[in-house]
Coordinates of C-alpha atoms in Angstrom, one line a residue:
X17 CA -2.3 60.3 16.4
X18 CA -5.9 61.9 15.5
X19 CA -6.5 60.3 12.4
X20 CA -8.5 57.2 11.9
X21 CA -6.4 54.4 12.3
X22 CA -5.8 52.1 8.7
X23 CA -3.7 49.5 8.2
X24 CA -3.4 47.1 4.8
X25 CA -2.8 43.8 4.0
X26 CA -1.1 43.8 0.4
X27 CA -0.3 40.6 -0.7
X28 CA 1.1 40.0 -4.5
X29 CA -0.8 37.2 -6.2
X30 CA 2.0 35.1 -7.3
X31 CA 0.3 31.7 -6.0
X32 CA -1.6 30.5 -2.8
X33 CA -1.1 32.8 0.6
X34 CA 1.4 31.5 2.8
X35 CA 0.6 30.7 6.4
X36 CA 3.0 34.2 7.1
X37 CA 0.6 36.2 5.1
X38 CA -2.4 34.9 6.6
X39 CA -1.0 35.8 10.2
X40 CA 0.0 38.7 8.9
X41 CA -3.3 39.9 7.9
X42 CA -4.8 38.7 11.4
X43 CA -2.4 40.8 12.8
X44 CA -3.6 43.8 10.8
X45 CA -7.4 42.6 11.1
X46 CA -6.4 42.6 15.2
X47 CA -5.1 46.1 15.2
X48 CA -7.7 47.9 13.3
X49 CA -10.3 46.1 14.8
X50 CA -8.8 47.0 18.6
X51 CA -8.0 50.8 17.3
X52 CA -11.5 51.3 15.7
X53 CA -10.2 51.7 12.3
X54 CA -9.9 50.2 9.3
X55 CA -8.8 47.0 7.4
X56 CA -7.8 47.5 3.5
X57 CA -6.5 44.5 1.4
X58 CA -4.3 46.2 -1.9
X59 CA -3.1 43.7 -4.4
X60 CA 0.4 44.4 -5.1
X61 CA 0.8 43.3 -8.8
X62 CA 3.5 45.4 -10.4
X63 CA 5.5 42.2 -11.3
X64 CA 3.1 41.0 -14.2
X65 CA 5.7 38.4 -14.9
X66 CA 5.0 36.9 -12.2
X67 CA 1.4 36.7 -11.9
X68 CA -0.5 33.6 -11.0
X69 CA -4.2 33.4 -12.5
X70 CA -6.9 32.7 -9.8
X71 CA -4.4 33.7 -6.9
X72 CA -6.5 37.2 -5.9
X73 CA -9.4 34.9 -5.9
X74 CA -7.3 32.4 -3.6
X75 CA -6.8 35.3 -1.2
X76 CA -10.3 36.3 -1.2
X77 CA -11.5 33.1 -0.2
X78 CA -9.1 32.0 2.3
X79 CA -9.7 35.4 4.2
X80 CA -13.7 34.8 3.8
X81 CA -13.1 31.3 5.1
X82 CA -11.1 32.9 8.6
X83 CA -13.7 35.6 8.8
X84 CA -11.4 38.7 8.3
X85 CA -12.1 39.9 5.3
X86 CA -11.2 43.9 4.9
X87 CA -13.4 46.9 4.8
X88 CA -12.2 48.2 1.3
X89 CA -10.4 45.5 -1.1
X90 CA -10.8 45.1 -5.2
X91 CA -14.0 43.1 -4.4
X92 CA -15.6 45.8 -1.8
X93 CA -13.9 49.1 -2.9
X94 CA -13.8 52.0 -0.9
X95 CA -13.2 55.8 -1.8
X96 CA -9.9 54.9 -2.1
X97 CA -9.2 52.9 -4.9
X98 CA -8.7 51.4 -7.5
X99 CA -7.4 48.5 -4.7
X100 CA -5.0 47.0 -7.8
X101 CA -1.4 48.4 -8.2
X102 CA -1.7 47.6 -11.8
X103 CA -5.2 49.4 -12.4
X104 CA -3.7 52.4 -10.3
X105 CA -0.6 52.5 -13.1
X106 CA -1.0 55.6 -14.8
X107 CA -0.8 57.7 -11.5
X108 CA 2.7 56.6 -10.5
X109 CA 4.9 58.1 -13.1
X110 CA 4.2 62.1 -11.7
X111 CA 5.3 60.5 -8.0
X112 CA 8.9 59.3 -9.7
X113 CA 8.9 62.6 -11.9
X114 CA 8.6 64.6 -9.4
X115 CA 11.1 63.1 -7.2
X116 CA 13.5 63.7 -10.4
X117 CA 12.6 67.1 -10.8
X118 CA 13.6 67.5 -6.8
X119 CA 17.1 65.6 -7.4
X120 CA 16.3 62.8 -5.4
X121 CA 15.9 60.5 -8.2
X122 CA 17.6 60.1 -11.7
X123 CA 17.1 58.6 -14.9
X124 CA 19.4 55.0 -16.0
X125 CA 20.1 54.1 -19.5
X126 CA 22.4 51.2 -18.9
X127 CA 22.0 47.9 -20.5
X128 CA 21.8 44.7 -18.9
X129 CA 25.0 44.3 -20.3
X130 CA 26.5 47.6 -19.1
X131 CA 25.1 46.3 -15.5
X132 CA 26.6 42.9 -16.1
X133 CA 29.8 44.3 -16.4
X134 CA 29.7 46.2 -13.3
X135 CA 29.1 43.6 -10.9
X136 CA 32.2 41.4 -12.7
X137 CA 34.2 44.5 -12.1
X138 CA 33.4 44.8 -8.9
X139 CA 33.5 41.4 -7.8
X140 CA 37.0 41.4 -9.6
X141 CA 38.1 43.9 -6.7
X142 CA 36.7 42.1 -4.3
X143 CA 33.4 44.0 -3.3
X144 CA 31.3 42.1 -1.1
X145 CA 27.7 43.0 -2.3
X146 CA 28.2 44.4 -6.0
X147 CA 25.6 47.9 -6.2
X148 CA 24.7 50.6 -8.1
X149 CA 25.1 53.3 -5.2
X150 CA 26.4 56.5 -5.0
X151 CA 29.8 55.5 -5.9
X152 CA 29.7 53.1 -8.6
X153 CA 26.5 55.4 -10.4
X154 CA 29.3 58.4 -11.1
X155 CA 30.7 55.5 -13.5
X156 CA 27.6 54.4 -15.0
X157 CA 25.3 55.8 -17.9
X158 CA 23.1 58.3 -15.9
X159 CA 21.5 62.0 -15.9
X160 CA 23.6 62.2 -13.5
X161 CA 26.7 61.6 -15.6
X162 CA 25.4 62.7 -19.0
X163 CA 25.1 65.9 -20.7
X164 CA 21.9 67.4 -20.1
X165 CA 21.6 67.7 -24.0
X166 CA 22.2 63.9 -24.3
X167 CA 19.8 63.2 -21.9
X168 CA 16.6 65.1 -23.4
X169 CA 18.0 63.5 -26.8
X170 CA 17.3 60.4 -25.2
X171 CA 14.4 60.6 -23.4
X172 CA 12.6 61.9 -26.5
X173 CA 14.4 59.2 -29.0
X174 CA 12.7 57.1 -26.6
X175 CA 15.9 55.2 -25.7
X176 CA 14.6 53.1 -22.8
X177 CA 15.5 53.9 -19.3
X178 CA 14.3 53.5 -15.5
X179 CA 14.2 56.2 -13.1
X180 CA 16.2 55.2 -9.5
X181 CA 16.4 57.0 -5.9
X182 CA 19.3 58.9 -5.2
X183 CA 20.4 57.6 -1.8
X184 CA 22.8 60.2 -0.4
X185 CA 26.5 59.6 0.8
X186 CA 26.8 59.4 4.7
X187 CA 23.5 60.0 6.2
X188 CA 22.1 58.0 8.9
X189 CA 18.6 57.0 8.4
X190 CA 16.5 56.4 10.9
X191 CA 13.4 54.9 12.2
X192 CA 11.2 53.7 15.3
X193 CA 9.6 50.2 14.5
X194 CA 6.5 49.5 17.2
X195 CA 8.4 46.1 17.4
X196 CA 11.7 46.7 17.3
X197 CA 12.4 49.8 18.8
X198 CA 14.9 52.4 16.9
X199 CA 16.3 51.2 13.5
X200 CA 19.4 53.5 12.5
X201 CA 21.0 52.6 8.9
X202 CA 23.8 54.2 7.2
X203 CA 23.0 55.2 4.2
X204 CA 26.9 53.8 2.1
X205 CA 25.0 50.4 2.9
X206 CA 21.6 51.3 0.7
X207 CA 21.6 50.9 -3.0
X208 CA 20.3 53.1 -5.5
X209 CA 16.7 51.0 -6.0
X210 CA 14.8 51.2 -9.4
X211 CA 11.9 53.2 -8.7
X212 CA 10.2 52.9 -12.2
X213 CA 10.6 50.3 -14.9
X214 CA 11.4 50.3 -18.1
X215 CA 8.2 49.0 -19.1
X216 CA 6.2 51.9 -17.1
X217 CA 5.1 49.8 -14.1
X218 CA 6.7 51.0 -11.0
X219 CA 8.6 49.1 -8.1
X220 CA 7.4 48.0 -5.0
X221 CA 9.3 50.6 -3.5
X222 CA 7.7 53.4 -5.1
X223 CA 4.3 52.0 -5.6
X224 CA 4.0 51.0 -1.6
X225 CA 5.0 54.3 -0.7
X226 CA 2.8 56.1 -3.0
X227 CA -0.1 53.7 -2.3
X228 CA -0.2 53.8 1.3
X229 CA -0.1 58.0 1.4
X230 CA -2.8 57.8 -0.9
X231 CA -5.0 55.5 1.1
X232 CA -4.2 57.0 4.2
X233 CA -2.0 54.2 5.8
X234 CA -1.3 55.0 9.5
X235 CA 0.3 51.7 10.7
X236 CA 2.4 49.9 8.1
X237 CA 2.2 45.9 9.8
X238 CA 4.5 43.6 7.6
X239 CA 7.0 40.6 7.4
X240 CA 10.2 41.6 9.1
X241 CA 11.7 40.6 5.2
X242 CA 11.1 43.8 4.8
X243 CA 13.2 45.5 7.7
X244 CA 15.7 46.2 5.1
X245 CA 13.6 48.3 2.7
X246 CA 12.1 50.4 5.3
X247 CA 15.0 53.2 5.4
X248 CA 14.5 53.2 1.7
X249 CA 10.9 53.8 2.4
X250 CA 12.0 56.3 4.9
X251 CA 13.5 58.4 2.8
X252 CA 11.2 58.5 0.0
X253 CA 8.7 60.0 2.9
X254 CA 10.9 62.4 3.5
X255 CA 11.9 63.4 -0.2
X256 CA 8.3 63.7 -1.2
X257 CA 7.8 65.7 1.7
X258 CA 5.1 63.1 3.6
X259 CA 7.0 63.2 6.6
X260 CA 4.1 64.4 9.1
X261 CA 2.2 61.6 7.6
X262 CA 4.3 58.4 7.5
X263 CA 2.7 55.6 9.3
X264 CA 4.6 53.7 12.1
X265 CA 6.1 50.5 11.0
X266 CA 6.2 47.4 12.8
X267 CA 8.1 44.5 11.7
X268 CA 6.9 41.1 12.2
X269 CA 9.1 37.6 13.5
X270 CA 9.4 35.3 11.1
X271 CA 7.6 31.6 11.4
X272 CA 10.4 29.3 11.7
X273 CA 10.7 25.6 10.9
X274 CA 9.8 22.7 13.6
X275 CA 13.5 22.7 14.7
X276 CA 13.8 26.7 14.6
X277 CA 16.2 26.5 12.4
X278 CA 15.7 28.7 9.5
X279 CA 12.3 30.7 7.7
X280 CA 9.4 28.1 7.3
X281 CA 8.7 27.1 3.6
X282 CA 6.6 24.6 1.9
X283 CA 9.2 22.0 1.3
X284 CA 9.2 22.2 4.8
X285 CA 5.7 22.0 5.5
X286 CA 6.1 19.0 2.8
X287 CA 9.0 17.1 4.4
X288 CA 6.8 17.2 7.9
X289 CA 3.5 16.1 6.5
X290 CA 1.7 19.5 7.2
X291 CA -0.4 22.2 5.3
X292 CA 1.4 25.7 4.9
X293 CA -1.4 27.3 2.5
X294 CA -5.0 28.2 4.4
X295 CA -7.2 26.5 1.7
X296 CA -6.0 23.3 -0.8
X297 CA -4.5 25.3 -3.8
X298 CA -3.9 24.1 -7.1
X299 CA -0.9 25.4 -9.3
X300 CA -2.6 26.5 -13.0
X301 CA 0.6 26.4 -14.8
X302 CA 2.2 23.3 -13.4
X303 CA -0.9 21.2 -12.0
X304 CA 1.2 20.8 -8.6
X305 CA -1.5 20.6 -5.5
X306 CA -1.3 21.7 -2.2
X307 CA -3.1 20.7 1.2
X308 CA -4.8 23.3 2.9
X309 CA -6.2 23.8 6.5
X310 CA -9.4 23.8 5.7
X311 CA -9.6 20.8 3.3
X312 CA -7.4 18.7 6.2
X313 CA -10.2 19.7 8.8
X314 CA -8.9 22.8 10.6
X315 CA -11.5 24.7 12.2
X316 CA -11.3 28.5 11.2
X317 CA -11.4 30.1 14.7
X318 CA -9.2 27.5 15.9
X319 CA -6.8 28.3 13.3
X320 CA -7.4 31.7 14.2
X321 CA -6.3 31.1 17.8
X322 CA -3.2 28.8 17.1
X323 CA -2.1 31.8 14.6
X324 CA -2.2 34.6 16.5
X325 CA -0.1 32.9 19.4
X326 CA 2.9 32.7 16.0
X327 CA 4.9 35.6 17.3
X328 CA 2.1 36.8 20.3
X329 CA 1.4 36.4 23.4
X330 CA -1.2 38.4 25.8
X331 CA 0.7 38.2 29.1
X332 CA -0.6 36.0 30.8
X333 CA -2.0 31.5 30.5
X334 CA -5.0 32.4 28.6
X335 CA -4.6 30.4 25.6
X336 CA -7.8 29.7 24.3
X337 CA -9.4 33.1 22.7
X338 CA -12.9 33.7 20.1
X339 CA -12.1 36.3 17.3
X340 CA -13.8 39.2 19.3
X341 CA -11.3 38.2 22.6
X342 CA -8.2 38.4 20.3
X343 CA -9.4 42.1 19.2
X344 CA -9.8 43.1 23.2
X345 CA -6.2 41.7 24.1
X346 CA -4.3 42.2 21.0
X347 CA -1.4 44.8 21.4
X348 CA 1.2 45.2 19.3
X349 CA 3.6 45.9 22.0
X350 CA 2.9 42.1 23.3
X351 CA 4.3 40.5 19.9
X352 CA 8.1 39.3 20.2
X353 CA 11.3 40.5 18.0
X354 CA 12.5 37.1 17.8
X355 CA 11.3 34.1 15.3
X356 CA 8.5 31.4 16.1
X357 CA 8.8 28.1 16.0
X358 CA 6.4 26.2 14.2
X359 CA 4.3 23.4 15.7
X360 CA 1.6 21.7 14.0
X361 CA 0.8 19.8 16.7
X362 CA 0.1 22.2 18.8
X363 CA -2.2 23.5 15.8
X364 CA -3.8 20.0 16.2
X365 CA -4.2 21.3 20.2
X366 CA -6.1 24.0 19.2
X367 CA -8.4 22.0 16.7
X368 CA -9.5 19.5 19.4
X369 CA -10.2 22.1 22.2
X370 CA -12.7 23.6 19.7
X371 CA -13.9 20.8 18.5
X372 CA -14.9 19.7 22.0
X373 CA -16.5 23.2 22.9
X374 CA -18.8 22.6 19.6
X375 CA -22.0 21.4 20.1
X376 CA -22.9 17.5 20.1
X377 CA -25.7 19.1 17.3
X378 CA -23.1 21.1 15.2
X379 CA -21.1 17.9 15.1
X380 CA -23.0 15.6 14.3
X381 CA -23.8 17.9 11.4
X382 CA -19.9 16.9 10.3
X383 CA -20.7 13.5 11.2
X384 CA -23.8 13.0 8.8
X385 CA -21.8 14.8 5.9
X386 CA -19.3 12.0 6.4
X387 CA -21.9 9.4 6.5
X388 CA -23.3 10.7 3.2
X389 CA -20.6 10.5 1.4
X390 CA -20.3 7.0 1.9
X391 CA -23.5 6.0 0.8
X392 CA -25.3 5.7 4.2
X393 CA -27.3 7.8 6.4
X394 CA -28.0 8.1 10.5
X395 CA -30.8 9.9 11.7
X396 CA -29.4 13.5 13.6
X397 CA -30.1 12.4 17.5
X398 CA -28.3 9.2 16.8
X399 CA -25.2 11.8 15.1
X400 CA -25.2 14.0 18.0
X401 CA -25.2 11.0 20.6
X402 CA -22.0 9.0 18.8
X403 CA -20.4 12.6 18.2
X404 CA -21.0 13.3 22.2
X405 CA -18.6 10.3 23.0
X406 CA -16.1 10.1 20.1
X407 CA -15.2 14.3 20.0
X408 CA -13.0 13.5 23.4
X409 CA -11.0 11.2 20.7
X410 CA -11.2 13.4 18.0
X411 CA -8.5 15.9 16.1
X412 CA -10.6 16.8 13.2
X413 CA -14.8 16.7 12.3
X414 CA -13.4 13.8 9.9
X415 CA -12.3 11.7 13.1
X416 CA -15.7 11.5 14.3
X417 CA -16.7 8.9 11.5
X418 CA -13.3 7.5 11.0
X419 CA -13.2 6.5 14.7
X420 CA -17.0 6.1 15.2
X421 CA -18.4 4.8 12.0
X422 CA -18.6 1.3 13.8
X423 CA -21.4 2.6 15.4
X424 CA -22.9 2.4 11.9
X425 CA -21.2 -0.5 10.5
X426 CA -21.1 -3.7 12.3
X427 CA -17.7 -5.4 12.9
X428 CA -17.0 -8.0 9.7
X429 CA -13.3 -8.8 11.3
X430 CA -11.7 -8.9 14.6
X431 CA -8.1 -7.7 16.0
X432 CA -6.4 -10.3 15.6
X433 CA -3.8 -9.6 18.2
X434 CA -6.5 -8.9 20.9
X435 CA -8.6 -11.7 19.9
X436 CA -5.4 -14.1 20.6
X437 CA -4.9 -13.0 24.5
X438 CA -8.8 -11.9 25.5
X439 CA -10.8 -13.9 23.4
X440 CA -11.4 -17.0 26.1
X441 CA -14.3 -19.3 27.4
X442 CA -14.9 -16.7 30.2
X443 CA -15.6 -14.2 27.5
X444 CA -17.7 -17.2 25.5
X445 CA -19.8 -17.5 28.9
X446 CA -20.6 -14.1 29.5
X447 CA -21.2 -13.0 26.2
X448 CA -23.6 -16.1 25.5
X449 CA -25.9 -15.3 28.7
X450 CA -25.3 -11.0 28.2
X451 CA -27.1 -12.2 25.1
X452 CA -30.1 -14.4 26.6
X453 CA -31.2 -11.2 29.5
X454 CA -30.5 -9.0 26.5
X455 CA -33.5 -10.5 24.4
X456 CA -35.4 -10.8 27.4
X457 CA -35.0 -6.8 28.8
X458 CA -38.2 -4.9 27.3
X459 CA -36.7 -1.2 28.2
X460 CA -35.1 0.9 26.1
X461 CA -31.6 0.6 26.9
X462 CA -29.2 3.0 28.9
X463 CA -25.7 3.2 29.3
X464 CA -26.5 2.3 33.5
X465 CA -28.7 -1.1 32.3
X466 CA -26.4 -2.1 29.9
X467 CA -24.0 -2.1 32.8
X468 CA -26.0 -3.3 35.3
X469 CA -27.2 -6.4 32.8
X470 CA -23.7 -7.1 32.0
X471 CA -22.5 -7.4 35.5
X472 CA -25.2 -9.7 36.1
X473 CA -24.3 -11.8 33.3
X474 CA -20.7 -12.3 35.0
X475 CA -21.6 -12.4 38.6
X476 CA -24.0 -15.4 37.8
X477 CA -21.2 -17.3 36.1
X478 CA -18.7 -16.5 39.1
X479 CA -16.9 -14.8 36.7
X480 CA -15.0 -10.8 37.4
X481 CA -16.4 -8.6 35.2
X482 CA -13.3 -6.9 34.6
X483 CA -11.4 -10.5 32.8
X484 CA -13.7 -10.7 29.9
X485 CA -14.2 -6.1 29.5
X486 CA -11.5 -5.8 26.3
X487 CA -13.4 -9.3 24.7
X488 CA -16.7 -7.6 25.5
X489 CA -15.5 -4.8 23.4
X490 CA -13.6 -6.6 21.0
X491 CA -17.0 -8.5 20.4
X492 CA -19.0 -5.4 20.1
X493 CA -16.7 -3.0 17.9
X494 CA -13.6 -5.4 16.5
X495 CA -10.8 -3.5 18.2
X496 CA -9.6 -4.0 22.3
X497 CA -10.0 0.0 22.5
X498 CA -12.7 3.1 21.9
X499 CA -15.1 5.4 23.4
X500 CA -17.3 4.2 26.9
X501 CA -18.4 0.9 25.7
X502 CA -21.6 1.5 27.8
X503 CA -22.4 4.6 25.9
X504 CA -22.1 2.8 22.8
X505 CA -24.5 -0.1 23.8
X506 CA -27.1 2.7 24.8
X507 CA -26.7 4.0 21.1
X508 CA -26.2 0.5 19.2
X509 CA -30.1 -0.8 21.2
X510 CA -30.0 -3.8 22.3
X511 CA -31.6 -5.6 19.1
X512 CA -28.0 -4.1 17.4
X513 CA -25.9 -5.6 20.3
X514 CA -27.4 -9.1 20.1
X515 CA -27.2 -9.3 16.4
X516 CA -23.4 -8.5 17.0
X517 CA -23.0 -10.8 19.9
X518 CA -23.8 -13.5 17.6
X519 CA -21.4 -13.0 14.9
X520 CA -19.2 -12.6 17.0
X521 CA -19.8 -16.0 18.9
X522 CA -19.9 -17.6 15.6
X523 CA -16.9 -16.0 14.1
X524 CA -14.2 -16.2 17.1
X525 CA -12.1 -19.1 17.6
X526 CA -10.5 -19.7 21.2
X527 CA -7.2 -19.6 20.8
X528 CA -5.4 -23.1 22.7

């Protein structure tokens, strides 16, 4: 292939992007990014019925957010727009006319009612999948089965009508997916699709088709729900004589549920207690909310990396990958045919090994933001210090004060469950004199002298330092377990630690 590689993403904005779509546009981002081409974004909104206000936004956002926004879109338009099916309206008419003109497609006057009754007669004779083919349309009201005379009559009475594809009788359509290797379909299987609506909008069938040989589409990277429209789309290629152009097709898995056991969905995503949508999403008509990655505390180039590994793989352990490392490995010949199981826990993976490979400065950025928004503040070297030794226990940037904030905010109560088999007179002892060398050390305090004092404070009373450790903490931070302890006396100072050592001398009962 010579020409300049393009793909498109061309999502319909019905609601908030699936987590399918998204991967789906990474896939496309991946490709044109690897090939040196381009990555166009096409809202597909000839359903007007079922357009969402504030979706295209939603999709805008959520791509900004992942940092793979397209080339040309309705927001950055190229020379090949308008990037809106329903601003591009006017032109799509000549495509079905013409097809008419060449006997591939046909104009339909039936009535809802007239189509009703077709499906009850052929259920009634026990047809498995009721259609309007090329048997059942030589019984229908058609150009095909009209006078000529009658059908200009109607046309110009303005009797309303759609215009559908005339799929021939026995003819084997064929195609060669990048992911699924050759497709072959008879064509007594395919129905005769509505191409143009009564109401002047076209299909997706025709509009896709029309769209992406306009734009110049070379690589058509979708959902595999669409596997069974692509001989339709075949053949439209071929009747309006696009054949040397048609782009290669590749047919994405789909994302399963946890248990593999069926197409993920949102009730799913529900039932589990995860996100499916990139960004938290609000339903305008019904008020519903929805979770989204980024409001739950997903990083975006972790999300990134957990989402290209849906469905791809590059061949060998590798696993952790930046943006620009995805565009050097990504093949299309490396993603499977089969469905992918998904696993938010191993999204959850993927969050903390990038949160670990952040800086201790970026974090504590996430840290003080946190901090803010309950009404305090911490200086940033104090942020980066307690985010250096709680990111090893962290999932999300919200972890970091959840888990740490009693770094901050001195202990009021004490586990009670620890305090009732640690909390003992050894503990009493050592805590008591930990306290006396504490007031008298006049160095700022390490995580090594804090050890080294502590010790001390045990070895004089003949007592091992390892009996009274999970009191010590339980003392310091009001749970049994946490972070180095000696790390968080170096933070806490030792004016911090003694103030603490007190309450909690004065607060904890020994348990007889």
């Amino acid at each position: 292939m010579n020409r300049e590689v393009r793909v498109r993403f061309a999502p319909s904005p019905t609601g908030a992007l699936h987590i399918g779509g998204v991967r789906t546009a990474l896939y496309n981002y991946l490709f044109a990014k690897k090939m040196g081409g381009k990555f166009l974004l096409r809202i597909e909104d000839t359903d007007q019925t079922r357009f969402v206000s504030g979706a295209e936004e939603y999709i805008q956002k959520s791509l900004e957010w992942l940092g793979i926004s397209p080339e040309e879109s309705p927001w950055n338009p190229g020379e090949c727009g308008p990037y809106r099916q329903s601003e591009r309206k006017p032109m799509y008419m000549q495509y079905a006319l013409d097809l008419v003109e060449k006997g591939h497609a046909y104009y339909a006057f039936d009535t809802s009612e007239e189509l009703d009754a077709m499906r009850e007669r052929l259920t009634a004779a026990r047809v498995v999948s009721p259609q309007y083919n090329s048997i059942t349309r030589t019984q229908m009201k058609n150009s095909l089965t009209l006078p000529e005379d009658e059908v200009k009559e109607r046309l110009a009475s303005g009797d309303p009508y759609v215009i559908r594809i005339k799929i021939p009788r026995k003819e084997e359509v064929r195609l060669n997916d990048m992911i699924r290797g050759w497709v072959m379909v008879h064509s007594n299987t395919l129905d005769d699709k509505v191409l143009m609506k009564s109401d002047g909008m076209p299909t997706y069938h025709l509009a896709n088709i029309v769209d992406d040989h306009l734009m110049g589409i070379t690589h058509v990277i979708r959902g595999e729900e669409w596997l069974p429209s692509a001989p339709l789309h075949v053949l439209l290629y071929k009747y309006f004589g696009w054949e040397d152009t048609m782009p290669q097709f590749a047919h994405l898995p789909l994302l399963l549920k946890p248990d593999g056991n069926g197409k993920l969905s949102k009730r799913d995503a529900d039932k589990h207690g995860f996100p499916i949508f990139p960004m938290d999403w609000t339903d305008p008509n019904s008020g519903d909310k929805a979770s989204g990655f980024k409001e739950e505390g997903y990083l975006p180039d972790a999300f990134l990396n957990f989402l290209a590994f849906l469905g791809w793989n590059p061949g060998d352990h590798r696993e952790i990958f930046s943006l620009d490392e995805l565009v050097e490995a990504f093949s299309i010949d490396r993603i499977g045919k089969s469905g992918t199981k998904f696993d938010i826990n191993k999204a959850k993976w993927y969050n903390e090994q990038y949160l670990r490979n952040k800086s201790d400065d970026v974090l504590a950025r996430f840290l003080m933001a946190d901090v803010e928004k309950e009404g305090l503040s911490v200086d940033p070297d104090k942020a980066a210090q307690i985010s250096a030794i709680m990111k090893e226990r962290a999932t999300f940037p919200s972890d970091l004060w959840k888990e740490g904030k009693f770094m901050l905010i001195a202990p009021t109560s004490f586990d009670d469950n620890v305090a009732s088999k640690k909390w003992n007179n050894d503990a009493v002892t050592v805590l008591t004199t930990y306290r006396e060398k504490l007031a008298n050390f006049e160095e700022a305090l390490t995580p090594e002298s804090a050890k080294a004092l502590l010790e001390k404070s045990a070895e004089e009373n003949e007592i091992k330092f390892g009996k009274v450790m999970q009191a010590v903490r339980l003392a310091i931070t009001g749970v049994g377990a946490g972070p180095d302890l000696m790390a968080v006396f170096s933070i806490l100072g030792k004016e911090e630690l003694m103030s603490r050592i007190s309450f909690a001398l004065d607060t904890l009962k020994i348990q007889e």
